[in-house]
CSV table of C-alpha atoms in Angstrom, one decimal:
chain,number,residue,atom,x,y,z
G,1,MET,CA,12.8,10.3,-6.6
G,2,LYS,CA,15.5,8.4,-8.3
G,3,LYS,CA,15.4,8.3,-12.1
G,4,LYS,CA,14.4,4.9,-13.5
G,5,GLN,CA,16.2,3.4,-16.5
G,6,LYS,CA,14.0,3.3,-19.6
G,7,ASN,CA,14.2,-0.5,-19.7
G,8,ASN,CA,13.4,-0.9,-16.0
G,9,PRO,CA,9.8,-1.4,-15.0
G,10,SER,CA,8.0,1.4,-13.0
G,11,SER,CA,5.9,0.2,-10.1
G,12,TYR,CA,3.4,3.0,-10.4
G,13,GLY,CA,-0.2,1.9,-11.2
G,14,ASN,CA,-1.9,0.2,-8.2
G,15,GLY,CA,1.0,-2.2,-7.8
G,16,GLU,CA,1.1,-3.2,-11.4
G,17,GLU,CA,4.2,-2.7,-13.5
G,18,TYR,CA,4.5,-0.5,-16.6
G,19,ALA,CA,7.6,0.4,-18.5
G,20,GLY,CA,8.8,3.9,-17.9
G,21,GLY,CA,5.4,5.3,-16.9
G,22,CYS,CA,6.9,8.2,-14.8
G,23,ASP,CA,10.2,8.5,-16.4
G,24,ALA,CA,11.0,12.2,-16.2
G,25,ARG,CA,13.0,12.2,-19.5
G,26,ASP,CA,11.4,13.3,-22.8
G,27,GLN,CA,10.8,10.4,-25.2
G,28,LYS,CA,13.2,10.9,-28.1
G,29,VAL,CA,12.0,7.9,-30.1
G,30,ILE,CA,8.6,6.7,-31.3
G,31,ASP,CA,6.9,4.5,-28.7
G,32,PHE,CA,4.5,2.4,-30.7
G,33,ASP,CA,3.1,0.7,-27.6
G,34,ARG,CA,2.2,4.1,-26.0
G,35,TRP,CA,0.7,5.3,-29.3
G,36,ARG,CA,-1.5,2.1,-29.4
G,37,PHE,CA,-2.8,2.8,-25.9
G,38,GLU,CA,-3.4,6.5,-26.6
G,39,HIS,CA,-5.5,5.5,-29.6
G,40,ALA,CA,-7.3,2.8,-27.5
G,41,VAL,CA,-8.2,5.5,-24.9
G,42,LYS,CA,-9.9,7.7,-27.4
G,43,SER,CA,-11.6,4.7,-29.1
G,44,LEU,CA,-12.9,3.2,-25.9
G,45,LYS,CA,-14.3,6.6,-24.6
G,46,ALA,CA,-16.2,7.0,-27.9
G,47,LYS,CA,-17.6,3.5,-27.7
G,48,LEU,CA,-18.7,4.0,-24.1
G,49,GLY,CA,-20.4,7.3,-24.9
G,50,TYR,CA,-22.2,5.8,-27.8
G,51,TYR,CA,-23.3,2.8,-25.7
G,52,SER,CA,-24.6,5.0,-22.9
G,53,ASP,CA,-26.8,6.8,-25.4
G,54,ASN,CA,-28.8,3.6,-25.9
G,55,PRO,CA,-32.6,4.3,-25.4
G,56,ALA,CA,-32.6,1.3,-23.1
G,57,PHE,CA,-30.9,3.5,-20.5
G,58,ASP,CA,-33.2,6.5,-20.8
G,59,GLU,CA,-35.3,5.7,-17.7
G,60,ALA,CA,-32.2,5.1,-15.6
G,61,LYS,CA,-30.6,8.2,-17.0
G,62,ALA,CA,-33.6,10.3,-16.1
G,63,SER,CA,-33.5,9.0,-12.5
G,64,ALA,CA,-29.8,9.6,-12.3
G,65,PHE,CA,-30.2,13.1,-13.6
G,66,VAL,CA,-32.6,14.0,-10.8
G,67,TYR,CA,-30.3,12.4,-8.2
G,68,TYR,CA,-27.3,14.3,-9.6
G,69,PHE,CA,-28.8,17.8,-10.2
G,70,GLY,CA,-31.9,17.7,-8.0
G,71,ASP,CA,-35.2,19.2,-9.1
G,72,LEU,CA,-34.3,22.0,-11.5
G,73,GLU,CA,-36.5,24.7,-12.9
G,74,ASP,CA,-36.7,25.1,-16.7
G,75,SER,CA,-34.5,28.2,-16.4
G,76,GLU,CA,-31.9,26.3,-14.4
G,77,LEU,CA,-31.9,23.5,-17.0
G,78,GLU,CA,-31.1,26.0,-19.7
G,79,GLU,CA,-28.1,27.3,-17.7
G,80,LEU,CA,-26.4,23.9,-17.5
G,81,GLY,CA,-23.1,24.1,-19.4
G,82,GLU,CA,-21.4,21.5,-21.5
G,83,GLU,CA,-18.9,20.8,-18.7
G,84,GLN,CA,-21.7,20.0,-16.2
G,85,TRP,CA,-23.4,17.7,-18.7
G,86,LEU,CA,-20.1,15.8,-19.4
G,87,GLU,CA,-19.4,15.4,-15.6
G,88,PHE,CA,-22.9,14.0,-15.2
G,89,LEU,CA,-22.5,11.5,-18.1
G,90,GLU,CA,-19.1,10.4,-16.7
G,91,TRP,CA,-20.6,9.7,-13.3
G,92,PHE,CA,-23.6,7.9,-14.9
G,93,ILE,CA,-21.3,5.7,-17.0
G,94,PHE,CA,-18.8,4.8,-14.2
G,95,ASP,CA,-20.8,4.9,-10.9
G,96,TYR,CA,-24.6,4.8,-11.3
G,97,PRO,CA,-26.1,1.3,-10.8
G,98,VAL,CA,-28.3,0.8,-13.9
G,99,LYS,CA,-29.2,-2.9,-13.9
G,100,GLU,CA,-28.8,-5.4,-11.1
G,101,ASP,CA,-26.3,-3.0,-9.4
G,102,LYS,CA,-24.2,-3.0,-12.6
G,103,THR,CA,-22.9,0.3,-14.1
G,104,VAL,CA,-23.0,1.2,-17.7
G,105,VAL,CA,-19.3,0.4,-18.1
G,106,ALA,CA,-19.8,-3.1,-16.5
G,107,LEU,CA,-22.7,-3.8,-18.8
G,108,PHE,CA,-20.7,-2.6,-21.8
G,109,LYS,CA,-18.0,-5.2,-20.8
G,110,ASP,CA,-20.6,-8.0,-20.6
G,111,ALA,CA,-21.9,-7.1,-24.1
G,112,PHE,CA,-18.8,-6.1,-26.1
G,113,TYR,CA,-15.6,-7.3,-24.4
G,114,SER,CA,-14.8,-10.0,-27.0
G,115,ARG,CA,-15.1,-7.5,-29.8
G,116,LEU,CA,-12.5,-5.1,-28.4
G,117,ASN,CA,-8.8,-5.2,-29.3
G,118,GLY,CA,-6.2,-6.1,-26.7
G,119,ALA,CA,-5.4,-2.6,-25.6
G,120,GLU,CA,-9.0,-1.7,-25.2
G,121,GLN,CA,-9.6,-4.9,-23.2
G,122,GLN,CA,-6.7,-4.0,-20.8
G,123,LEU,CA,-8.0,-0.5,-20.3
G,124,LEU,CA,-11.6,-1.6,-19.8
G,125,GLU,CA,-10.6,-4.1,-17.0
G,126,LYS,CA,-9.2,-1.1,-15.1
G,127,TRP,CA,-11.9,1.4,-16.0
G,128,ILE,CA,-14.6,-0.8,-14.4
G,129,SER,CA,-13.2,0.0,-10.9
G,130,ALA,CA,-12.2,3.6,-11.7
G,131,ARG,CA,-13.8,5.7,-8.9
G,132,ILE,CA,-13.6,9.3,-7.7
G,133,SER,CA,-11.1,9.1,-4.8
G,134,LEU,CA,-8.8,11.1,-2.6
G,135,TYR,CA,-5.2,11.3,-3.6
G,136,LYS,CA,-2.1,12.9,-2.2
G,137,VAL,CA,0.7,14.3,-4.5
G,138,LYS,CA,3.8,12.3,-3.4
G,139,GLU,CA,6.2,13.7,-6.0
G,140,VAL,CA,6.3,16.0,-9.0
G,141,VAL,CA,8.5,14.0,-11.4
G,142,SER,CA,8.5,16.4,-14.4
G,143,PRO,CA,6.4,19.2,-15.8
G,144,THR,CA,3.9,16.6,-17.1
G,145,ARG,CA,4.3,13.8,-14.6
G,146,VAL,CA,3.3,13.4,-10.9
G,147,ILE,CA,3.1,10.5,-8.5
G,148,LEU,CA,-0.3,10.2,-6.7
G,149,GLU,CA,-1.1,8.1,-3.7
G,150,ASP,CA,-4.7,6.9,-3.2
G,151,LEU,CA,-5.4,7.7,0.5
G,152,LEU,CA,-8.6,5.6,0.7
G,153,ARG,CA,-7.9,2.4,-1.3
G,154,GLY,CA,-4.1,2.4,-1.4
G,155,GLY,CA,-1.8,2.2,-4.3
G,156,THR,CA,0.4,4.7,-6.2
G,157,TYR,CA,-0.3,6.1,-9.7
G,158,CYS,CA,1.7,7.9,-12.3
G,159,LEU,CA,-0.5,10.8,-13.6
G,160,LYS,CA,0.2,12.4,-16.9
G,161,HIS,CA,-1.1,16.0,-17.1
G,162,ASP,CA,0.0,18.8,-19.4
G,163,LYS,CA,0.2,21.2,-16.5
G,164,ALA,CA,1.2,18.8,-13.7
G,165,GLY,CA,4.3,20.8,-12.6
G,166,ASP,CA,2.3,24.0,-12.3
G,167,GLU,CA,-1.0,22.7,-10.7
G,168,PHE,CA,0.0,19.8,-8.6
G,169,ALA,CA,2.1,20.9,-5.6
G,170,PRO,CA,3.8,18.2,-3.4
G,171,ASN,CA,1.6,17.1,-0.5
G,172,SER,CA,-1.5,18.8,-2.0
G,173,LEU,CA,-4.8,16.8,-2.0
G,174,VAL,CA,-6.6,15.8,-5.2
G,175,VAL,CA,-10.1,14.5,-5.7
G,176,THR,CA,-10.5,13.0,-9.1
G,177,ARG,CA,-11.2,9.9,-11.2
G,178,LEU,CA,-8.1,8.4,-12.8
G,179,LEU,CA,-8.4,6.4,-16.0
G,180,ALA,CA,-5.6,4.0,-17.0
G,181,ALA,CA,-4.0,5.0,-20.3
G,182,GLY,CA,-1.3,2.3,-20.7
G,183,ASP,CA,1.8,2.9,-18.5
G,184,TYR,CA,0.3,6.0,-16.9
G,185,TYR,CA,-3.0,7.4,-15.8
G,186,GLU,CA,-5.1,10.4,-16.9
G,187,VAL,CA,-7.7,12.6,-15.2
G,188,SER,CA,-11.0,11.5,-16.5
G,189,LEU,CA,-12.6,14.9,-16.6
G,190,ARG,CA,-12.0,17.0,-13.5
G,191,ALA,CA,-9.5,17.3,-10.7
G,192,ASP,CA,-10.2,19.3,-7.5
G,193,ILE,CA,-7.0,20.3,-5.7
G,194,ILE,CA,-6.8,21.7,-2.2
G,195,PRO,CA,-3.8,22.3,0.1
G,196,GLY,CA,-2.5,19.5,2.2
G,197,PHE,CA,-3.2,21.2,5.5
G,198,CYS,CA,-6.9,20.5,4.8
G,199,PHE,CA,-6.4,16.8,5.2
G,200,ASP,CA,-7.6,16.5,8.8
G,201,ALA,CA,-10.9,18.4,8.1
G,202,LEU,CA,-11.5,16.6,4.9
G,203,ILE,CA,-10.8,13.1,6.2
G,204,LYS,CA,-13.1,13.7,9.1
G,205,MET,CA,-15.9,14.6,6.7
G,206,ILE,CA,-15.2,11.5,4.6
G,207,LEU,CA,-15.1,9.1,7.5
G,208,GLU,CA,-18.4,10.5,8.8
G,209,ASP,CA,-20.0,10.0,5.4
G,210,TYR,CA,-18.4,6.6,5.0
G,211,ASN,CA,-19.8,5.4,8.4
G,212,PHE,CA,-23.3,6.6,7.4
G,213,TYR,CA,-23.2,4.5,4.2
G,214,ARG,CA,-21.7,1.6,6.1
G,215,LYS,CA,-24.4,1.5,8.7
G,216,GLU,CA,-27.1,1.8,6.0
G,217,PHE,CA,-25.7,-1.2,4.0
G,218,ALA,CA,-24.5,-3.3,6.9
G,219,SER,CA,-27.3,-5.8,6.4
G,220,LYS,CA,-26.1,-6.4,2.8
G,221,GLY,CA,-22.7,-7.8,3.8
G,222,VAL,CA,-19.2,-6.4,3.6
G,223,PHE,CA,-19.0,-2.7,2.8
G,224,ASP,CA,-15.6,-1.5,1.6
G,225,TRP,CA,-14.1,1.7,0.3
G,226,ASP,CA,-14.7,0.8,-3.3
G,227,GLN,CA,-18.4,0.4,-2.7
G,228,TYR,CA,-18.4,3.7,-0.8
G,229,LEU,CA,-16.7,5.6,-3.6
G,230,GLN,CA,-19.2,4.3,-6.1
G,231,LEU,CA,-22.1,5.5,-3.9
G,232,GLY,CA,-20.5,8.6,-2.4
G,233,GLY,CA,-17.7,9.7,-4.8
G,234,LEU,CA,-19.8,12.7,-5.7
G,235,ASP,CA,-19.8,13.6,-2.0
G,236,LEU,CA,-16.0,14.0,-2.1
G,237,ARG,CA,-16.3,16.6,-4.7
G,238,THR,CA,-19.0,18.4,-2.8
G,239,MET,CA,-16.8,18.3,0.4
G,240,VAL,CA,-13.9,19.8,-1.4
G,241,GLU,CA,-16.0,22.6,-2.9
G,242,GLU,CA,-17.5,23.4,0.5
G,243,LEU,CA,-14.2,23.1,2.3
G,244,ALA,CA,-12.5,25.4,-0.2
G,245,GLU,CA,-15.1,28.1,0.6
G,246,THR,CA,-14.2,28.0,4.3
G,247,LEU,CA,-10.5,28.4,3.8
G,248,GLU,CA,-10.7,32.2,4.3
G,249,GLY,CA,-10.4,31.9,8.1
G,250,PRO,CA,-10.9,29.8,11.2
G,251,GLU,CA,-14.3,28.6,12.3
G,252,ARG,CA,-16.3,31.1,14.3
G,253,GLN,CA,-16.9,29.8,17.7
G,254,PRO,CA,-19.7,30.9,20.0
G,255,ASN,CA,-18.7,33.8,22.2
G,256,LEU,CA,-20.1,33.0,25.6
G,257,LYS,CA,-19.8,35.3,28.6
G,258,ASN,CA,-19.3,34.0,32.2
G,259,LEU,CA,-22.4,34.4,34.2
G,260,ALA,CA,-23.4,32.2,37.2
G,261,GLY,CA,-26.3,31.6,39.5
G,262,GLY,CA,-26.7,32.2,43.2
G,263,ASP,CA,-25.6,35.7,44.3
G,264,VAL,CA,-25.3,36.9,40.8
G,265,LEU,CA,-29.0,36.0,40.2
G,266,LEU,CA,-30.0,38.0,43.3
G,267,GLU,CA,-28.0,41.0,42.2
G,268,GLU,CA,-29.5,40.9,38.8
G,269,TYR,CA,-33.0,40.7,40.2
G,270,SER,CA,-32.4,43.7,42.5
G,271,ARG,CA,-31.0,45.8,39.6
G,272,LEU,CA,-33.9,44.9,37.3
G,273,ARG,CA,-36.5,45.6,40.1
G,274,ASP,CA,-35.0,49.1,40.6
G,275,LEU,CA,-35.1,49.8,36.8
G,276,THR,CA,-38.8,48.9,36.5
G,277,ALA,CA,-40.1,50.3,39.8
G,278,ASP,CA,-41.7,53.4,38.3
G,279,LEU,CA,-43.3,51.7,35.3
G,280,LEU,CA,-46.9,50.6,34.9
G,281,PRO,CA,-47.2,47.2,36.8
G,282,GLU,CA,-48.1,45.3,33.7
G,283,LEU,CA,-45.3,46.9,31.7
G,284,GLY,CA,-42.8,46.3,34.5
G,285,GLN,CA,-43.8,42.6,34.7
G,286,LEU,CA,-43.6,42.2,30.9
G,287,LEU,CA,-40.1,43.7,30.8
G,288,GLN,CA,-39.0,41.5,33.7
G,289,ASN,CA,-40.3,38.4,32.0
G,290,LEU,CA,-38.6,39.4,28.7
G,291,HIS,CA,-35.4,40.0,30.6
G,292,TRP,CA,-35.5,36.7,32.5
G,293,GLU,CA,-36.2,34.8,29.3
G,294,GLU,CA,-33.1,36.2,27.7
G,295,TYR,CA,-31.1,35.8,30.9
G,296,PHE,CA,-31.8,32.1,31.4
G,297,THR,CA,-31.4,31.4,27.7
G,298,ARG,CA,-27.8,32.6,28.1
G,299,TRP,CA,-27.4,31.1,31.6
G,300,ILE,CA,-27.8,27.5,30.4
G,301,ASP,CA,-24.8,27.9,28.1
G,302,GLU,CA,-22.5,29.8,30.5
G,303,PRO,CA,-19.8,28.2,32.8
G,304,ASN,CA,-21.1,28.1,36.3
G,305,PRO,CA,-18.8,27.9,39.4
G,306,GLU,CA,-21.5,26.0,41.3
G,307,LEU,CA,-21.3,23.3,38.6
G,308,GLU,CA,-17.5,22.9,38.7
G,309,GLY,CA,-17.2,25.5,36.0
G,310,GLU,CA,-19.3,23.6,33.5
G,311,THR,CA,-22.4,24.9,31.8
G,312,PRO,CA,-25.8,23.6,32.9
G,313,ARG,CA,-26.4,22.2,29.4
G,314,THR,CA,-23.2,20.3,29.5
G,315,LYS,CA,-23.9,19.0,33.0
G,316,CYS,CA,-27.3,17.7,31.9
G,317,LYS,CA,-25.6,15.1,29.7
G,318,THR,CA,-25.2,12.8,32.7
G,319,SER,CA,-27.7,11.7,35.4
G,320,GLU,CA,-25.4,13.0,38.2
G,321,GLY,CA,-25.0,16.3,36.3
G,322,ARG,CA,-28.8,16.6,35.9
G,323,ARG,CA,-29.2,16.1,39.7
G,324,GLN,CA,-26.7,18.9,40.4
G,325,VAL,CA,-28.5,21.3,38.0
G,326,GLU,CA,-31.8,20.5,39.6
G,327,GLU,CA,-30.3,21.3,43.1
G,328,LEU,CA,-29.1,24.6,41.8
G,329,LEU,CA,-32.4,25.5,40.3
G,330,ARG,CA,-34.2,24.7,43.6
G,331,LYS,CA,-31.7,26.9,45.4
G,332,MET,CA,-32.5,29.7,43.0
G,333,GLU,CA,-36.2,29.2,43.6
G,334,LYS,CA,-35.7,29.5,47.3
G,335,GLN,CA,-33.4,32.6,47.0
G,336,GLY,CA,-35.2,34.4,44.3
G,337,ASP,CA,-38.2,36.7,45.0
G,338,PHE,CA,-39.4,36.8,41.4
G,339,SER,CA,-42.3,35.4,39.4
G,340,TYR,CA,-40.4,33.8,36.5
G,341,ASP,CA,-41.2,30.1,36.2
G,342,LEU,CA,-38.0,28.1,36.4
G,343,ASN,CA,-39.8,25.1,34.9
G,344,ARG,CA,-39.2,26.9,31.6
G,345,VAL,CA,-35.5,26.5,32.3
G,346,ARG,CA,-36.0,22.8,33.2
G,347,LYS,CA,-37.9,22.3,29.9
G,348,LYS,CA,-35.1,23.9,27.9
G,349,LEU,CA,-32.6,21.6,29.6
G,350,GLY,CA,-34.8,18.5,29.2
G,351,ILE,CA,-35.1,17.8,32.9
G,352,LEU,CA,-38.7,18.6,33.5
G,353,ASN,CA,-40.4,15.6,35.0
G,354,GLY,CA,-42.5,13.6,32.5
G,355,SER,CA,-40.9,15.1,29.4
G,356,LYS,CA,-39.8,12.7,26.7
G,357,SER,CA,-38.4,13.8,23.3
G,358,PRO,CA,-38.7,11.8,20.1
G,359,ALA,CA,-35.7,10.0,18.7
G,360,VAL,CA,-34.6,9.1,15.1
G,361,SER,CA,-36.1,5.6,15.5
G,362,ASP,CA,-39.5,7.1,16.4
G,363,TYR,CA,-40.1,8.2,12.8
G,364,ARG,CA,-40.7,6.3,9.6
G,365,TRP,CA,-38.3,7.9,7.1
G,366,GLU,CA,-39.3,7.8,3.5
G,367,LYS,CA,-35.7,7.4,2.2
G,368,PRO,CA,-32.5,6.2,3.8
G,369,ALA,CA,-30.9,9.6,3.0
G,370,TYR,CA,-33.5,11.4,5.2
G,371,ARG,CA,-32.6,9.0,8.1
G,372,ARG,CA,-28.9,9.7,7.5
G,373,VAL,CA,-29.6,13.5,7.9
G,374,ALA,CA,-31.6,12.8,11.1
G,375,LEU,CA,-28.8,10.8,12.6
G,376,LEU,CA,-26.3,13.5,11.8
G,377,ILE,CA,-28.6,16.1,13.3
G,378,GLN,CA,-28.9,14.1,16.5
G,379,ASP,CA,-25.1,13.4,16.8
G,380,LYS,CA,-24.0,16.9,16.0
G,381,MET,CA,-26.5,18.6,18.3
G,382,GLU,CA,-25.7,16.2,21.1
G,383,GLU,CA,-22.1,17.1,20.7
G,384,ASP,CA,-22.9,20.8,21.2
G,385,GLY,CA,-25.0,20.2,24.2
G,386,TYR,CA,-28.5,20.9,22.9
G,387,THR,CA,-31.2,19.6,25.2
G,388,PRO,CA,-33.2,16.4,24.4
G,389,GLU,CA,-36.3,18.5,23.7
G,390,GLN,CA,-34.4,20.8,21.3
G,391,ILE,CA,-33.0,17.8,19.4
G,392,GLY,CA,-36.4,16.2,19.4
G,393,ASN,CA,-37.8,19.4,17.9
G,394,ALA,CA,-35.1,19.4,15.2
G,395,LEU,CA,-36.0,15.9,14.2
G,396,LYS,CA,-39.7,16.7,14.1
G,397,LEU,CA,-38.9,19.8,11.9
G,398,TRP,CA,-36.8,17.7,9.5
G,399,TYR,CA,-39.4,14.9,9.4
G,400,ASP,CA,-42.2,17.4,8.7
G,401,PHE,CA,-40.2,19.1,5.9
G,402,THR,CA,-39.3,15.8,4.2
G,403,LYS,CA,-42.9,14.7,4.2
G,404,GLN,CA,-44.0,18.0,2.6
G,405,LYS,CA,-41.2,18.7,0.1
G,406,GLU,CA,-39.4,15.4,-0.4
G,407,PRO,CA,-36.0,17.1,-0.9
G,408,ARG,CA,-33.3,15.5,-3.1
G,409,PHE,CA,-29.7,16.0,-2.2
G,410,ARG,CA,-26.2,14.4,-2.2
G,411,LYS,CA,-24.7,15.7,1.1
G,412,PRO,CA,-26.5,15.1,4.4
G,413,ALA,CA,-24.4,17.7,6.2
G,414,VAL,CA,-26.0,20.6,4.3
G,415,TRP,CA,-29.5,19.8,5.5
G,416,ALA,CA,-28.4,18.8,9.0
G,417,ALA,CA,-26.7,22.2,9.4
G,418,THR,CA,-29.8,24.0,8.0
G,419,VAL,CA,-32.1,22.2,10.5
G,420,GLU,CA,-29.8,23.1,13.4
G,421,TYR,CA,-29.7,26.7,12.2
G,422,SER,CA,-33.5,26.8,12.1
G,423,ILE,CA,-33.7,25.5,15.6
G,424,ALA,CA,-31.1,27.9,16.8
G,425,ARG,CA,-33.1,30.8,15.4
G,426,LEU,CA,-36.2,29.5,17.1
G,427,GLU,CA,-34.3,29.2,20.4
G,428,TYR,CA,-32.8,32.7,19.9
G,429,MET,CA,-29.3,31.4,20.1
G,430,LYS,CA,-27.6,34.3,18.5
G,431,GLU,CA,-24.1,32.8,18.9
G,432,VAL,CA,-25.1,30.0,16.5
G,433,THR,CA,-24.5,31.7,13.2
G,434,GLN,CA,-24.4,30.4,9.6
G,435,GLN,CA,-20.7,30.9,9.6
G,436,TYR,CA,-20.2,28.9,12.8
G,437,LEU,CA,-22.3,26.0,11.4
G,438,ALA,CA,-20.5,26.2,8.1
G,439,GLY,CA,-17.3,25.5,10.0
G,440,LYS,CA,-18.8,22.8,12.2
G,441,TYR,CA,-20.3,20.9,9.2
G,442,ALA,CA,-17.6,21.9,6.7
G,443,ILE,CA,-20.0,23.4,4.2
G,444,SER,CA,-20.7,26.7,2.6
G,445,PRO,CA,-22.8,29.3,4.6
G,446,ASN,CA,-24.6,30.1,1.4
G,447,THR,CA,-26.2,26.6,1.2
G,448,ILE,CA,-27.6,27.1,4.8
G,449,SER,CA,-29.2,30.4,3.9
G,450,ALA,CA,-30.9,29.0,0.7
G,451,ASN,CA,-32.2,25.9,2.4
G,452,TYR,CA,-33.2,27.8,5.6
G,453,ARG,CA,-35.7,29.9,3.4
G,454,GLN,CA,-37.1,26.7,2.0
G,455,ILE,CA,-37.8,25.2,5.4
G,456,TYR,CA,-39.4,28.4,6.8
G,457,GLU,CA,-41.6,28.8,3.8
G,458,ALA,CA,-42.6,25.2,3.5
G,459,LEU,CA,-43.6,24.8,7.2
G,460,SER,CA,-44.8,28.4,7.7
G,461,ILE,CA,-42.6,28.8,10.8
G,462,SER,CA,-43.1,31.8,13.1
G,463,GLY,CA,-41.4,33.1,16.2
G,464,PHE,CA,-42.1,31.1,19.4
G,465,ASP,CA,-43.5,28.3,17.1
G,466,ALA,CA,-44.9,25.8,19.6
G,467,ARG,CA,-44.2,22.9,17.1
G,468,TYR,CA,-40.5,23.3,17.1
G,469,SER,CA,-39.4,25.7,19.9
G,470,THR,CA,-38.9,25.3,23.6
G,471,GLN,CA,-39.3,29.1,23.9
G,472,GLU,CA,-42.6,30.5,25.1
G,473,ALA,CA,-43.7,34.0,24.4
G,474,PRO,CA,-43.5,36.0,27.7
G,475,ASN,CA,-47.0,37.5,27.0
G,476,ILE,CA,-47.9,38.6,30.5
G,477,GLY,CA,-49.6,42.1,30.2
G,478,TRP,CA,-49.4,42.3,26.4
G,479,GLU,CA,-53.1,43.5,26.1
G,480,ARG,CA,-52.7,46.1,28.8
G,481,LEU,CA,-49.4,47.2,27.4
G,482,ALA,CA,-51.0,47.7,24.0
G,483,LEU,CA,-53.8,49.8,25.4
G,484,TRP,CA,-51.3,51.8,27.5
G,485,LEU,CA,-49.1,52.5,24.4
G,486,LYS,CA,-52.2,53.5,22.5
G,487,ASP,CA,-53.0,56.2,25.1
G,488,ILE,CA,-49.6,57.7,25.2
G,489,LEU,CA,-48.7,57.7,21.5
């Protein structure tokens, strides 16, 4: 970047001009205007903090606290540090709608603007629209100055930071709230920095989140990025935290083998029949049913040469594909001399006649956030080729859980991933791991594990749970098998 003359205006600051805001040279003389704004920043922060402590805001602050932190146990409350409290108060002051959709800082302006000095008034005008946003480091100008570009709302900003040269690498991404401080900007409290190569993953997460909010507020008129950042700015921080935890390696993808139908099925049956020929009939039948259950669970997700190399699950996404899969299943029924009911496969694929699975619109969701999770569950599971019945079971599981526990959260992706993981466990889909879903939803595997336990305990879920699973326990001969084992053990 070309050095600017001290008496030339700098264009950094959302298109507005400030003198020398990102001049890389040290200031050798006293700049009284800059000193005046530095004093105004401290004074205005103190006044806002004092104003936010007004008892009139206690009820709103209590609701905001629960939204921000969730339902915390007493022991967890005691563990909250000063930094967490300050970050909550910052968000409460700048983003939380307290009265008639106005924030604390907007209400403060209504009440006290005329009593502020000129510098404080100039700062307050800008602080009202200060949101947590996504920035890109365009240039490191000096050890204490960097140029940031707002990737969501546009505009370039000169940031002053004591360790700018060490912490802000060119092209890195920054999620923070910038506060005007005269001819430059400061980080309000916190700046989350991740490498620039994370842009594609992060912007995909942000756009998905933005679209959920936009659909939710479509009936209220125009919805823009500033509104989104007021509502979902916290989500950006959560996304960065979760994305940072997944930077250790690439996403784990399901490892699927290549098994087909037709002749392979006949060969498999012959091999299995030979293996069980000398066993007690009930035991042999039980083992065969267990085997076929596992075999066809894999089969629906494996490329099939008789389906143009696609998997049965993928084929079933279209009416023509469902017809081809049905023809293949009928061919298997004619060729196979075995007792396994292929209607169980049809049920898993959602092509059993008369079957209808519930959709998001079939439920009355208590909160918009619960519906957003349901929509994300439906979209993400459809992308991965889950059957309509499996998706319907996932929606039912999520609905039942929300009715029982009324969870509070900020990021829909965490619970959507947890519900998908719960269904995958019930469907015995071993390839769908917490690590895989963490990559798919760009979240931390640890959050899935913790929430998964909550769901299972709240709904008392068991293996082959008829409420949420398409799997049926292959129980042929269990009683006889138990008696037989009792005799030989």
